[in-house]
PDB file of C-alpha atoms in Angstrom:
ATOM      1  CA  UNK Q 106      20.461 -19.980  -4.425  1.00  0.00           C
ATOM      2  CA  UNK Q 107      18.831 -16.991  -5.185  1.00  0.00           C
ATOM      3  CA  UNK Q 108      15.238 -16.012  -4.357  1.00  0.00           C
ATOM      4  CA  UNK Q 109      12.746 -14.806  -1.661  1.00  0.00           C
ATOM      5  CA  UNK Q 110      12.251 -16.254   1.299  1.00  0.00           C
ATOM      6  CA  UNK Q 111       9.232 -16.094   3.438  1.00  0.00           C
ATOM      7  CA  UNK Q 112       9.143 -17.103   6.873  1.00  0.00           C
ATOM      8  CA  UNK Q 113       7.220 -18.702   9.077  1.00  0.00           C
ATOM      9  CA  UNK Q 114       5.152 -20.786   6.600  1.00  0.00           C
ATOM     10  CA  UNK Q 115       2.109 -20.993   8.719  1.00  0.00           C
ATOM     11  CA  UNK Q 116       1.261 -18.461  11.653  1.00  0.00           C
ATOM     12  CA  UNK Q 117      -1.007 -18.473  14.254  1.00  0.00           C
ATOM     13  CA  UNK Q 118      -1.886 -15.247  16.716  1.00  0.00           C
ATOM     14  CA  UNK Q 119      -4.314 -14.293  18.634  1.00  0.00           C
ATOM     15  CA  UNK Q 120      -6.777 -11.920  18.034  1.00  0.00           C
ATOM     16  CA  UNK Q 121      -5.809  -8.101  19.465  1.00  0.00           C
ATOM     17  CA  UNK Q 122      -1.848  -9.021  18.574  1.00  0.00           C
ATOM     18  CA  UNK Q 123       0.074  -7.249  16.162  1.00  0.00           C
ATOM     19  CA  UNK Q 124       2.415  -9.763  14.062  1.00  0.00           C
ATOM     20  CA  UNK Q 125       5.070  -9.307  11.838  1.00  0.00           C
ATOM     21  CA  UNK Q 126       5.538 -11.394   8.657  1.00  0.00           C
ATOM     22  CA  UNK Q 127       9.784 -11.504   7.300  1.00  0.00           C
ATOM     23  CA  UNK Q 128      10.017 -11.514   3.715  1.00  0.00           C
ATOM     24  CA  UNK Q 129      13.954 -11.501   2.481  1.00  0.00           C
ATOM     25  CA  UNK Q 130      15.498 -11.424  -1.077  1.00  0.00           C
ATOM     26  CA  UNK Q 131      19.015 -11.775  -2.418  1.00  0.00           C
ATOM     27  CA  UNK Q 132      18.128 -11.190  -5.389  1.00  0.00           C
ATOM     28  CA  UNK Q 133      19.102  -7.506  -5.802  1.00  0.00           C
ATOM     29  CA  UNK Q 134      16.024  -6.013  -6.902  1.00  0.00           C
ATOM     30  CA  UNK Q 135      14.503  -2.337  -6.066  1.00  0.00           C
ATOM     31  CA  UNK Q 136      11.234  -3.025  -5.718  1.00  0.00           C
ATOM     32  CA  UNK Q 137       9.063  -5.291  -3.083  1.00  0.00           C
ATOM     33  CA  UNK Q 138       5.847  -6.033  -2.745  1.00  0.00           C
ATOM     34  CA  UNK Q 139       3.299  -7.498  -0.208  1.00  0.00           C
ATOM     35  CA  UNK Q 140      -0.047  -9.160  -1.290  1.00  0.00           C
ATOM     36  CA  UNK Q 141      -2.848 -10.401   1.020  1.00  0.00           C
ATOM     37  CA  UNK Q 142      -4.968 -13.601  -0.869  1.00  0.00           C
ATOM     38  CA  UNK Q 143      -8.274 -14.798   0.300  1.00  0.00           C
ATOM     39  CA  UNK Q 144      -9.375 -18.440  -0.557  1.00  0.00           C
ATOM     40  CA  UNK Q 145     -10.817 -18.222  -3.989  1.00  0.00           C
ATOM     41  CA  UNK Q 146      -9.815 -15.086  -4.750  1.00  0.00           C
ATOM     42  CA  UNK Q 147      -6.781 -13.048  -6.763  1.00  0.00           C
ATOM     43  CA  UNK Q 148      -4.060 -11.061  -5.298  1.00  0.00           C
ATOM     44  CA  UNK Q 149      -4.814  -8.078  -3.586  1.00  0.00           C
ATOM     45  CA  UNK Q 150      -2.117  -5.113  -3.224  1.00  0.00           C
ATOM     46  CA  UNK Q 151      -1.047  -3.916   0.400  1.00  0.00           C
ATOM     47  CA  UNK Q 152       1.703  -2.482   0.029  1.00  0.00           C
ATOM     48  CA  UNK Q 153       5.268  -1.594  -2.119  1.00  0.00           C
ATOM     49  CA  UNK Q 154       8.374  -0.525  -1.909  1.00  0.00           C
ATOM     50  CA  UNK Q 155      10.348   0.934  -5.237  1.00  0.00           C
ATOM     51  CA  UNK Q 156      13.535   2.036  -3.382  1.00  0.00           C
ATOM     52  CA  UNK Q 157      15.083   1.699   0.388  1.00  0.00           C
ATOM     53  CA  UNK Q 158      13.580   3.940   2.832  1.00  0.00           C
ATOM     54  CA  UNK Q 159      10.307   4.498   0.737  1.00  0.00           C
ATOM     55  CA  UNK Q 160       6.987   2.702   0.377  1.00  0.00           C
ATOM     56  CA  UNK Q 161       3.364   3.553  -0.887  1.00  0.00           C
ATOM     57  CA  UNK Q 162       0.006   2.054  -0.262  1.00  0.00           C
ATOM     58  CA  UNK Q 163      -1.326  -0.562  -2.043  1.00  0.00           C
ATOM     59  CA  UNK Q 164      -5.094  -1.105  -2.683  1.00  0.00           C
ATOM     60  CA  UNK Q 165      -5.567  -2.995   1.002  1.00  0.00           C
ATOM     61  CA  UNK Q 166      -2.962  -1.133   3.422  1.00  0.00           C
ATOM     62  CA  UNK Q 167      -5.597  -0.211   6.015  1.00  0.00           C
ATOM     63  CA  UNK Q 168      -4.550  -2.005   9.499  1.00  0.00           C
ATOM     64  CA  UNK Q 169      -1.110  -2.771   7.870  1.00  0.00           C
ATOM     65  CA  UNK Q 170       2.184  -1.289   8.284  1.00  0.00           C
ATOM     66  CA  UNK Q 171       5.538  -1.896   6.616  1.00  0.00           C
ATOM     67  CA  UNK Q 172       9.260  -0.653   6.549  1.00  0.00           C
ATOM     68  CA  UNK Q 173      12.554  -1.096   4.057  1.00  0.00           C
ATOM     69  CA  UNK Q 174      15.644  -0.451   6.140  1.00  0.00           C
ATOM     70  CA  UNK Q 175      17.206  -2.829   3.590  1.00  0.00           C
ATOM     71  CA  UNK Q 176      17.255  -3.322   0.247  1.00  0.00           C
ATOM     72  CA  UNK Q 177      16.575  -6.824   1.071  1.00  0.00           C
ATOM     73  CA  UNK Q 178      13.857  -6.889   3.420  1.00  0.00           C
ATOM     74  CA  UNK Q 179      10.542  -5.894   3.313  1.00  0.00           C
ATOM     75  CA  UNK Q 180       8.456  -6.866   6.358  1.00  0.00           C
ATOM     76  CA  UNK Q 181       5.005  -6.649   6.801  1.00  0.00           C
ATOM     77  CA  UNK Q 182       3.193  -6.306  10.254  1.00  0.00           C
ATOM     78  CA  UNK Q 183      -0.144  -6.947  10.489  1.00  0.00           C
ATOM     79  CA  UNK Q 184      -1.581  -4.827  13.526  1.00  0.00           C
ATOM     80  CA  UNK Q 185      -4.905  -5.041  15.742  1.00  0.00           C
ATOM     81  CA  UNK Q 186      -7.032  -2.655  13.414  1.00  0.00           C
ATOM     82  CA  UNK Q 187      -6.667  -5.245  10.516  1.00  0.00           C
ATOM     83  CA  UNK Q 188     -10.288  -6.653  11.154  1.00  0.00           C
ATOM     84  CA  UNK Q 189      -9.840  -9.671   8.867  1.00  0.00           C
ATOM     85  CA  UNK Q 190      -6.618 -10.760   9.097  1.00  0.00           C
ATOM     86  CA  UNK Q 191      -6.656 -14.570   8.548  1.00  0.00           C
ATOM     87  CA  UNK Q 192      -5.190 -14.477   4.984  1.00  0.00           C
ATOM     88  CA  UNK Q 193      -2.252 -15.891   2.560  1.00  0.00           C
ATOM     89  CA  UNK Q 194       0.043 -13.143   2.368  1.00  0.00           C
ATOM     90  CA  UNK Q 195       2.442 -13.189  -0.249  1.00  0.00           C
ATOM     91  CA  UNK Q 196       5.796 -11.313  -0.973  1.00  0.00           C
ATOM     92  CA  UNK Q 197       7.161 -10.436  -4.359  1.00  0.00           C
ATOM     93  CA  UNK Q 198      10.430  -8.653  -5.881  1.00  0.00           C
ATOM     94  CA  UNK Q 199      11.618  -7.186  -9.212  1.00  0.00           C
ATOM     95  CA  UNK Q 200      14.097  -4.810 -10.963  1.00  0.00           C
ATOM     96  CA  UNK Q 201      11.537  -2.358 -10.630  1.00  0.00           C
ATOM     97  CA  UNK Q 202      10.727  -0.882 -14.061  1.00  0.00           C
ATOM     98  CA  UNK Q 203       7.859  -2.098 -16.142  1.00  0.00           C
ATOM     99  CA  UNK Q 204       8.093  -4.637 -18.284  1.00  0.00           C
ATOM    100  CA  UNK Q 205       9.843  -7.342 -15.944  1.00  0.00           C
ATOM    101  CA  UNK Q 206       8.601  -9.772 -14.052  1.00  0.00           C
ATOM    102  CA  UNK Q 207       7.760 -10.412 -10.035  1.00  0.00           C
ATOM    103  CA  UNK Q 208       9.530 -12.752  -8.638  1.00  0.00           C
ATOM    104  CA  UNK Q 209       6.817 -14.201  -5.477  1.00  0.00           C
ATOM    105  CA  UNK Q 210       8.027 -15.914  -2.165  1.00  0.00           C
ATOM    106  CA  UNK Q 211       5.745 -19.245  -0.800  1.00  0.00           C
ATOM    107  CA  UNK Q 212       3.962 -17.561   1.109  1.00  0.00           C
ATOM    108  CA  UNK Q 213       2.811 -17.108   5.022  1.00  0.00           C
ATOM    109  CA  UNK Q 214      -0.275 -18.721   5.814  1.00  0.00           C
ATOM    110  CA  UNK Q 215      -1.634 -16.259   9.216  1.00  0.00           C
ATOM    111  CA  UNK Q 216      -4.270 -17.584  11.152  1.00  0.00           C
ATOM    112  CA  UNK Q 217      -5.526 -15.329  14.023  1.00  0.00           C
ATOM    113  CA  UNK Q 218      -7.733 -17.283  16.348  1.00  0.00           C
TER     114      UNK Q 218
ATOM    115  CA  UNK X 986      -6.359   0.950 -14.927  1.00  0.00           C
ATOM    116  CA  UNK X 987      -6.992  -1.567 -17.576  1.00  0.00           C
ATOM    117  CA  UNK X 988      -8.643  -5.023 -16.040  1.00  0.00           C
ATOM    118  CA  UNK X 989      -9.033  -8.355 -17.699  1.00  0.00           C
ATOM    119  CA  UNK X 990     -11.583 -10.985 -18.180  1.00  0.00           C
ATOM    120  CA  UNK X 991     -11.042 -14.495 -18.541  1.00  0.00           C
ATOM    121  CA  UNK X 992     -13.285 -17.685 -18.316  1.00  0.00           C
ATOM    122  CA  UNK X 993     -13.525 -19.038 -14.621  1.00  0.00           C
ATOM    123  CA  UNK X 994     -12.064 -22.265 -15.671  1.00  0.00           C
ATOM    124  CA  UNK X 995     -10.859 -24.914 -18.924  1.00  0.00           C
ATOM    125  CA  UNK X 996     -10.304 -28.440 -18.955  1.00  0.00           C
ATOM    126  CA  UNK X 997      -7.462 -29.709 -21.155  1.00  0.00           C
ATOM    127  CA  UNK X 998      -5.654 -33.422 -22.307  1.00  0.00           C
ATOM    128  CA  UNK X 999      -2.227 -34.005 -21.212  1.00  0.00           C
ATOM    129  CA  UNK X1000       0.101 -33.278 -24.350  1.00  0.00           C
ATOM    130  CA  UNK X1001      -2.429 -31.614 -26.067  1.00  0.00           C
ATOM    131  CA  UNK X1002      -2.291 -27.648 -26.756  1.00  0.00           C
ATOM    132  CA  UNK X1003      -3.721 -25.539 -23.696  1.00  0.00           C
ATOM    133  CA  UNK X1004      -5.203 -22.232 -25.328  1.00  0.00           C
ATOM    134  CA  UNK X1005      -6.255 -19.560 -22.214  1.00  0.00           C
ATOM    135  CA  UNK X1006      -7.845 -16.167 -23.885  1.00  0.00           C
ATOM    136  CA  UNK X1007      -8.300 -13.241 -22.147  1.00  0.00           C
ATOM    137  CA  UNK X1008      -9.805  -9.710 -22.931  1.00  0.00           C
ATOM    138  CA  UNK X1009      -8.087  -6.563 -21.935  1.00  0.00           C
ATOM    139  CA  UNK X1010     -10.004  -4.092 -24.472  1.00  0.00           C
ATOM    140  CA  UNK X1011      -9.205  -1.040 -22.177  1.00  0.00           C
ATOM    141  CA  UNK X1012      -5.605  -1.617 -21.960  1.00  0.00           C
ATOM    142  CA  UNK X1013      -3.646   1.490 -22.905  1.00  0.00           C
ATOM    143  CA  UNK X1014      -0.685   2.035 -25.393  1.00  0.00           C
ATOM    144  CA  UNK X1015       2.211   1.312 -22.264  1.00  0.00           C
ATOM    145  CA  UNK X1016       0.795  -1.176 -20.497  1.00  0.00           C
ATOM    146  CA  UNK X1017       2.146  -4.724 -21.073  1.00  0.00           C
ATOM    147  CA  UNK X1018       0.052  -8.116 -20.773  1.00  0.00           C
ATOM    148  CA  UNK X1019       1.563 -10.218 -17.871  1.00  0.00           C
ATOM    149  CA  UNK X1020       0.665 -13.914 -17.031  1.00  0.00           C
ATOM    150  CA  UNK X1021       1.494 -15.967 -14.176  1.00  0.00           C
ATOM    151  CA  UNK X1022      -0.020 -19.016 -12.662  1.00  0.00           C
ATOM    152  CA  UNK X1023      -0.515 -20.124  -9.086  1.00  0.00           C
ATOM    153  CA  UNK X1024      -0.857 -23.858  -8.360  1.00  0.00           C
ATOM    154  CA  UNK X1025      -2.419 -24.382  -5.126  1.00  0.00           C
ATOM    155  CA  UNK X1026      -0.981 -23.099  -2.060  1.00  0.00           C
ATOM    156  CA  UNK X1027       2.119 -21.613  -3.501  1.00  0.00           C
ATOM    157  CA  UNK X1028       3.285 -18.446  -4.769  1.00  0.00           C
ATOM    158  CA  UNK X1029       2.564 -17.212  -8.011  1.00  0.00           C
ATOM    159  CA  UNK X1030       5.025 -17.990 -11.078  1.00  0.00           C
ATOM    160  CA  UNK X1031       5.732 -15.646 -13.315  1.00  0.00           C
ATOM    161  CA  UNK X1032       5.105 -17.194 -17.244  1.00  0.00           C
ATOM    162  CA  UNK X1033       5.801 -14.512 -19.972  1.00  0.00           C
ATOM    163  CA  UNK X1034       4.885 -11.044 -20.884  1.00  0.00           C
ATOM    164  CA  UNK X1035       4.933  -9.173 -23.923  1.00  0.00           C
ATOM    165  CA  UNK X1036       3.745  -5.048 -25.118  1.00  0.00           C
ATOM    166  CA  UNK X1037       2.892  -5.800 -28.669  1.00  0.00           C
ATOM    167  CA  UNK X1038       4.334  -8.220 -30.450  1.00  0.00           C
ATOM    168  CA  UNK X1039       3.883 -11.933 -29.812  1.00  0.00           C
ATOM    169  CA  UNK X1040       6.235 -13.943 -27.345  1.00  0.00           C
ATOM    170  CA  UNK X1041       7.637 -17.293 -26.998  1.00  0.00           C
ATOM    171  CA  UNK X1042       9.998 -18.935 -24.315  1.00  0.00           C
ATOM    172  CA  UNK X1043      10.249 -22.289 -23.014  1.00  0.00           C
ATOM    173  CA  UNK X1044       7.230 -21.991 -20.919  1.00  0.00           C
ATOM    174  CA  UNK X1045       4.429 -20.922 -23.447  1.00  0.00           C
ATOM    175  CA  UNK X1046       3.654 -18.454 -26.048  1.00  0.00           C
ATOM    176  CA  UNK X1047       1.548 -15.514 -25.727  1.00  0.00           C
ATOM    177  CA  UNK X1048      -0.086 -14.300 -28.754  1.00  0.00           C
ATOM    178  CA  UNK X1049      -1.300 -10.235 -28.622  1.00  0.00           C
ATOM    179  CA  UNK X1050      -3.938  -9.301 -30.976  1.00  0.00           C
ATOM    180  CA  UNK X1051      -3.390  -6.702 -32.940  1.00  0.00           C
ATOM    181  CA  UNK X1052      -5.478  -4.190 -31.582  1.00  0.00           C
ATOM    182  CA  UNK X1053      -4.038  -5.186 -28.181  1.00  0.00           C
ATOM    183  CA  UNK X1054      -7.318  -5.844 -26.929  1.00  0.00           C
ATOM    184  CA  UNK X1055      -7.002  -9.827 -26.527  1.00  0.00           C
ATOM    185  CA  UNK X1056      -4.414 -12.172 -25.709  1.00  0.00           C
ATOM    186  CA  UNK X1057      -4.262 -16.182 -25.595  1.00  0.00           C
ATOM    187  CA  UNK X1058      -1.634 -17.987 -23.722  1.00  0.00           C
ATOM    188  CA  UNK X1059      -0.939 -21.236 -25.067  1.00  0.00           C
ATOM    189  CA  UNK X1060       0.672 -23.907 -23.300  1.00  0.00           C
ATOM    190  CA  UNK X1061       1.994 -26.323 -26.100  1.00  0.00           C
ATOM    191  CA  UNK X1062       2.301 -29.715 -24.345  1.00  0.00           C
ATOM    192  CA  UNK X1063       0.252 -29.475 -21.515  1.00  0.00           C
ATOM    193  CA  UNK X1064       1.428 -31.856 -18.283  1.00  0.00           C
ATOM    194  CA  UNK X1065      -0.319 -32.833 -15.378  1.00  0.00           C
ATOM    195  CA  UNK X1066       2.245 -30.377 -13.199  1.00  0.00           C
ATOM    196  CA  UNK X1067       0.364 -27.454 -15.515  1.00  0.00           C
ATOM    197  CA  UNK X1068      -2.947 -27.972 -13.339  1.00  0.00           C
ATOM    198  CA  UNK X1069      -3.063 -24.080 -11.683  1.00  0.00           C
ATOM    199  CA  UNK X1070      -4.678 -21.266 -11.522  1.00  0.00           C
ATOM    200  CA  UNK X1071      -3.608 -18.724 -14.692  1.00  0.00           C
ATOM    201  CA  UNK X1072      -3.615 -15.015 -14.365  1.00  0.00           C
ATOM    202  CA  UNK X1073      -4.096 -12.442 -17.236  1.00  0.00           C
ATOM    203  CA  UNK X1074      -2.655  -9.241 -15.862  1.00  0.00           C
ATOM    204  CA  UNK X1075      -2.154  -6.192 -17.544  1.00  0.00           C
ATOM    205  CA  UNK X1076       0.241  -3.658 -15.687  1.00  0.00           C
ATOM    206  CA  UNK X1077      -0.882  -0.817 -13.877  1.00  0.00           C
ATOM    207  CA  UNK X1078       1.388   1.702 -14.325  1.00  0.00           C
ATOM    208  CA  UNK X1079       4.619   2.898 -16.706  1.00  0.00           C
ATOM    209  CA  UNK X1080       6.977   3.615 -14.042  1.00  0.00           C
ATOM    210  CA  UNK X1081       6.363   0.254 -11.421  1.00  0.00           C
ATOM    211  CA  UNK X1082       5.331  -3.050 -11.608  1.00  0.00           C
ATOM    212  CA  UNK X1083       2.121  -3.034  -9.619  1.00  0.00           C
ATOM    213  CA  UNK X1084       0.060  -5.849 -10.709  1.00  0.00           C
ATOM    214  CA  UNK X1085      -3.466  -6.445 -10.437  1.00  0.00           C
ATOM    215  CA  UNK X1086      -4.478  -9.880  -9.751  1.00  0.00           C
ATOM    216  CA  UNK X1087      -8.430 -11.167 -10.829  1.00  0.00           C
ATOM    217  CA  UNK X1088      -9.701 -13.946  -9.825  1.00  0.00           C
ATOM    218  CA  UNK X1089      -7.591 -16.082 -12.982  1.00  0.00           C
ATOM    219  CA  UNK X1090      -8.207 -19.324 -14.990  1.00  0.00           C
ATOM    220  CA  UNK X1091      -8.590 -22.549 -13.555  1.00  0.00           C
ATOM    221  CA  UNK X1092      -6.718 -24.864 -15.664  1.00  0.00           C
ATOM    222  CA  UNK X1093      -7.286 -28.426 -15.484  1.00  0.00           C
ATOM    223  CA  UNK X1094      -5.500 -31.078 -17.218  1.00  0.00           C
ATOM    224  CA  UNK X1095      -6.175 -34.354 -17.119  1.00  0.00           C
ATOM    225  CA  UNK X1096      -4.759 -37.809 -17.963  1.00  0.00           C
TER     226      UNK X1096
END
C-alpha cells in the first residue's frame, strides 16, 4: 500500500532530551512537510522539504531540526531548546507543485514529561 | 498571504446537504482554495481544491465565487463518519504547497 507512515504513535521523553520523530513515504513525491498541532488549534508549519538534500523553515522551526538524505524520509528531531514540545506533530507529502494535494501521515503524539 | 475565515462550528442532519462557507477576500489571482478535514486524532484528509472554476468529485463539491473571494464546500449526503473538523485553506505560494492551517469548522452531524 502506498502512503506515509509515522512512527511511534505516541512518545514520551523527558524533558532536556532531544527526540527524533520517523516520517516515511513510498509514495514518490518531492516535497515533505512537518506540522506541529496544539489541542484546539490548526496546523502550524515547522518545516519542508521540496527536493533531497534541501529544506526551509516553516513558520515554527525554532528548537527543531530536520534532514532529507532520502527522497523518502523526512525526520524531524525535536531538540532541548524546543520549550513547548508536548504537541501532535504531523507529516505530509505531495508532488510538489501547487495545485495538488498533501497527502498527511497519523500522526506522533510526543509527550515530554 | 491570503487567510480565511470560517464559522467556529455547524450542526447538520445525517443525509441532509452540509454547506461550510468560508471567506478568503484577500486571496490573490494564483492561489488555489484547498479543503481538508481532520476527524479527531488523525491526520488531516485532503477533500478537493479548485483555482476558479467550481469542482466536484466523489467527496463534495466546492463552489468558488466569482470574484474568488468566497467559497462553500458542500457535502451532499452528510454521514455520521463526516463529524470533523473542516479546513478552508488557501495556498501560500505559486511554486510549493505550503499550507496554512486556521483553526477550521467544526462539523457536527447528527442522527
Amino acid at each position: 500500500d502506498g502512503g506515509i507512515t509515522q512512527s511511534p504513535k505516541y512518545l514520551f521523553r523527558k524533558e532536556g532530551q532531544n527526540v527524533t520523530l520517523s516520517c516515511e513515504q513510498n509514495l514518490n513525491h518531492d516535497a515533505m512537510y512537518w506540522y506541529r498541532q496544539d489541542p484546539g488549534q490548526g496546523l502550524r508549519l515547522i518545516y519542508y522539504s521540496q527536493i533531497v538534500n534541501d529544506f526551509q523553515k516553516g513558520d515554527i522551526a525554532e528548537g527543531y531540526s530536520v534532514s532529507r538524505e532520502k527522497k523518502e524520509s523526512f525526520p524531524l528531531t525535536v531538540t532541548s531548546a524546543q520549550k513547548n514540545p508536548t504537541a501532535f506533530y504531523l507529516c505530509a507529502s505531495s508532488i510538489g507543485q501547487a495545485g495538488n494535494e498533501q497527502f498527511f501521515g497519523p500522526g506522533t503524539r510526543l509527550t515530554v514529561l | 498571504d491570503a487567510k480565511t475565515t470560517q464559522p467556529p462550528s455547524m450542526d447538520c442532519a445525517e443525509g441532509r446537504a452540509a454547506n461550510l462557507p468560508c471567506n478568503h477576500s484577500t486571496i490573490s489571482g494564483n492561489e488555489y482554495v484547498y479543503w481538508y478535514r481532520q476527524i479527531h486524532s488523525q491526520g488531516p484528509q485532503y477533500i478537493i481544491h479548485g483555482l476558479k472554476n467550481n469542482e466536484t468529485n466523489e467527496m463534495a463539491s466546492l463552489i468558488i465565487t466569482e470574484d474568488r473571494k468566497s467559497s462553500t464546500l458542500i457535502l451532499p449526503h452528510a454521514t455520521l463518519r463526516d463529524t470533523a473538523v473542516y479546513y478552508c485553506i488557501v495556498s501560500r505560494s505559486y511554486n510549493t504547497d505550503k499550507l496554512i492551517f486556521g483553526t477550521g469548522t467544526r462539523l457536527q452531524v447528527f442522527p
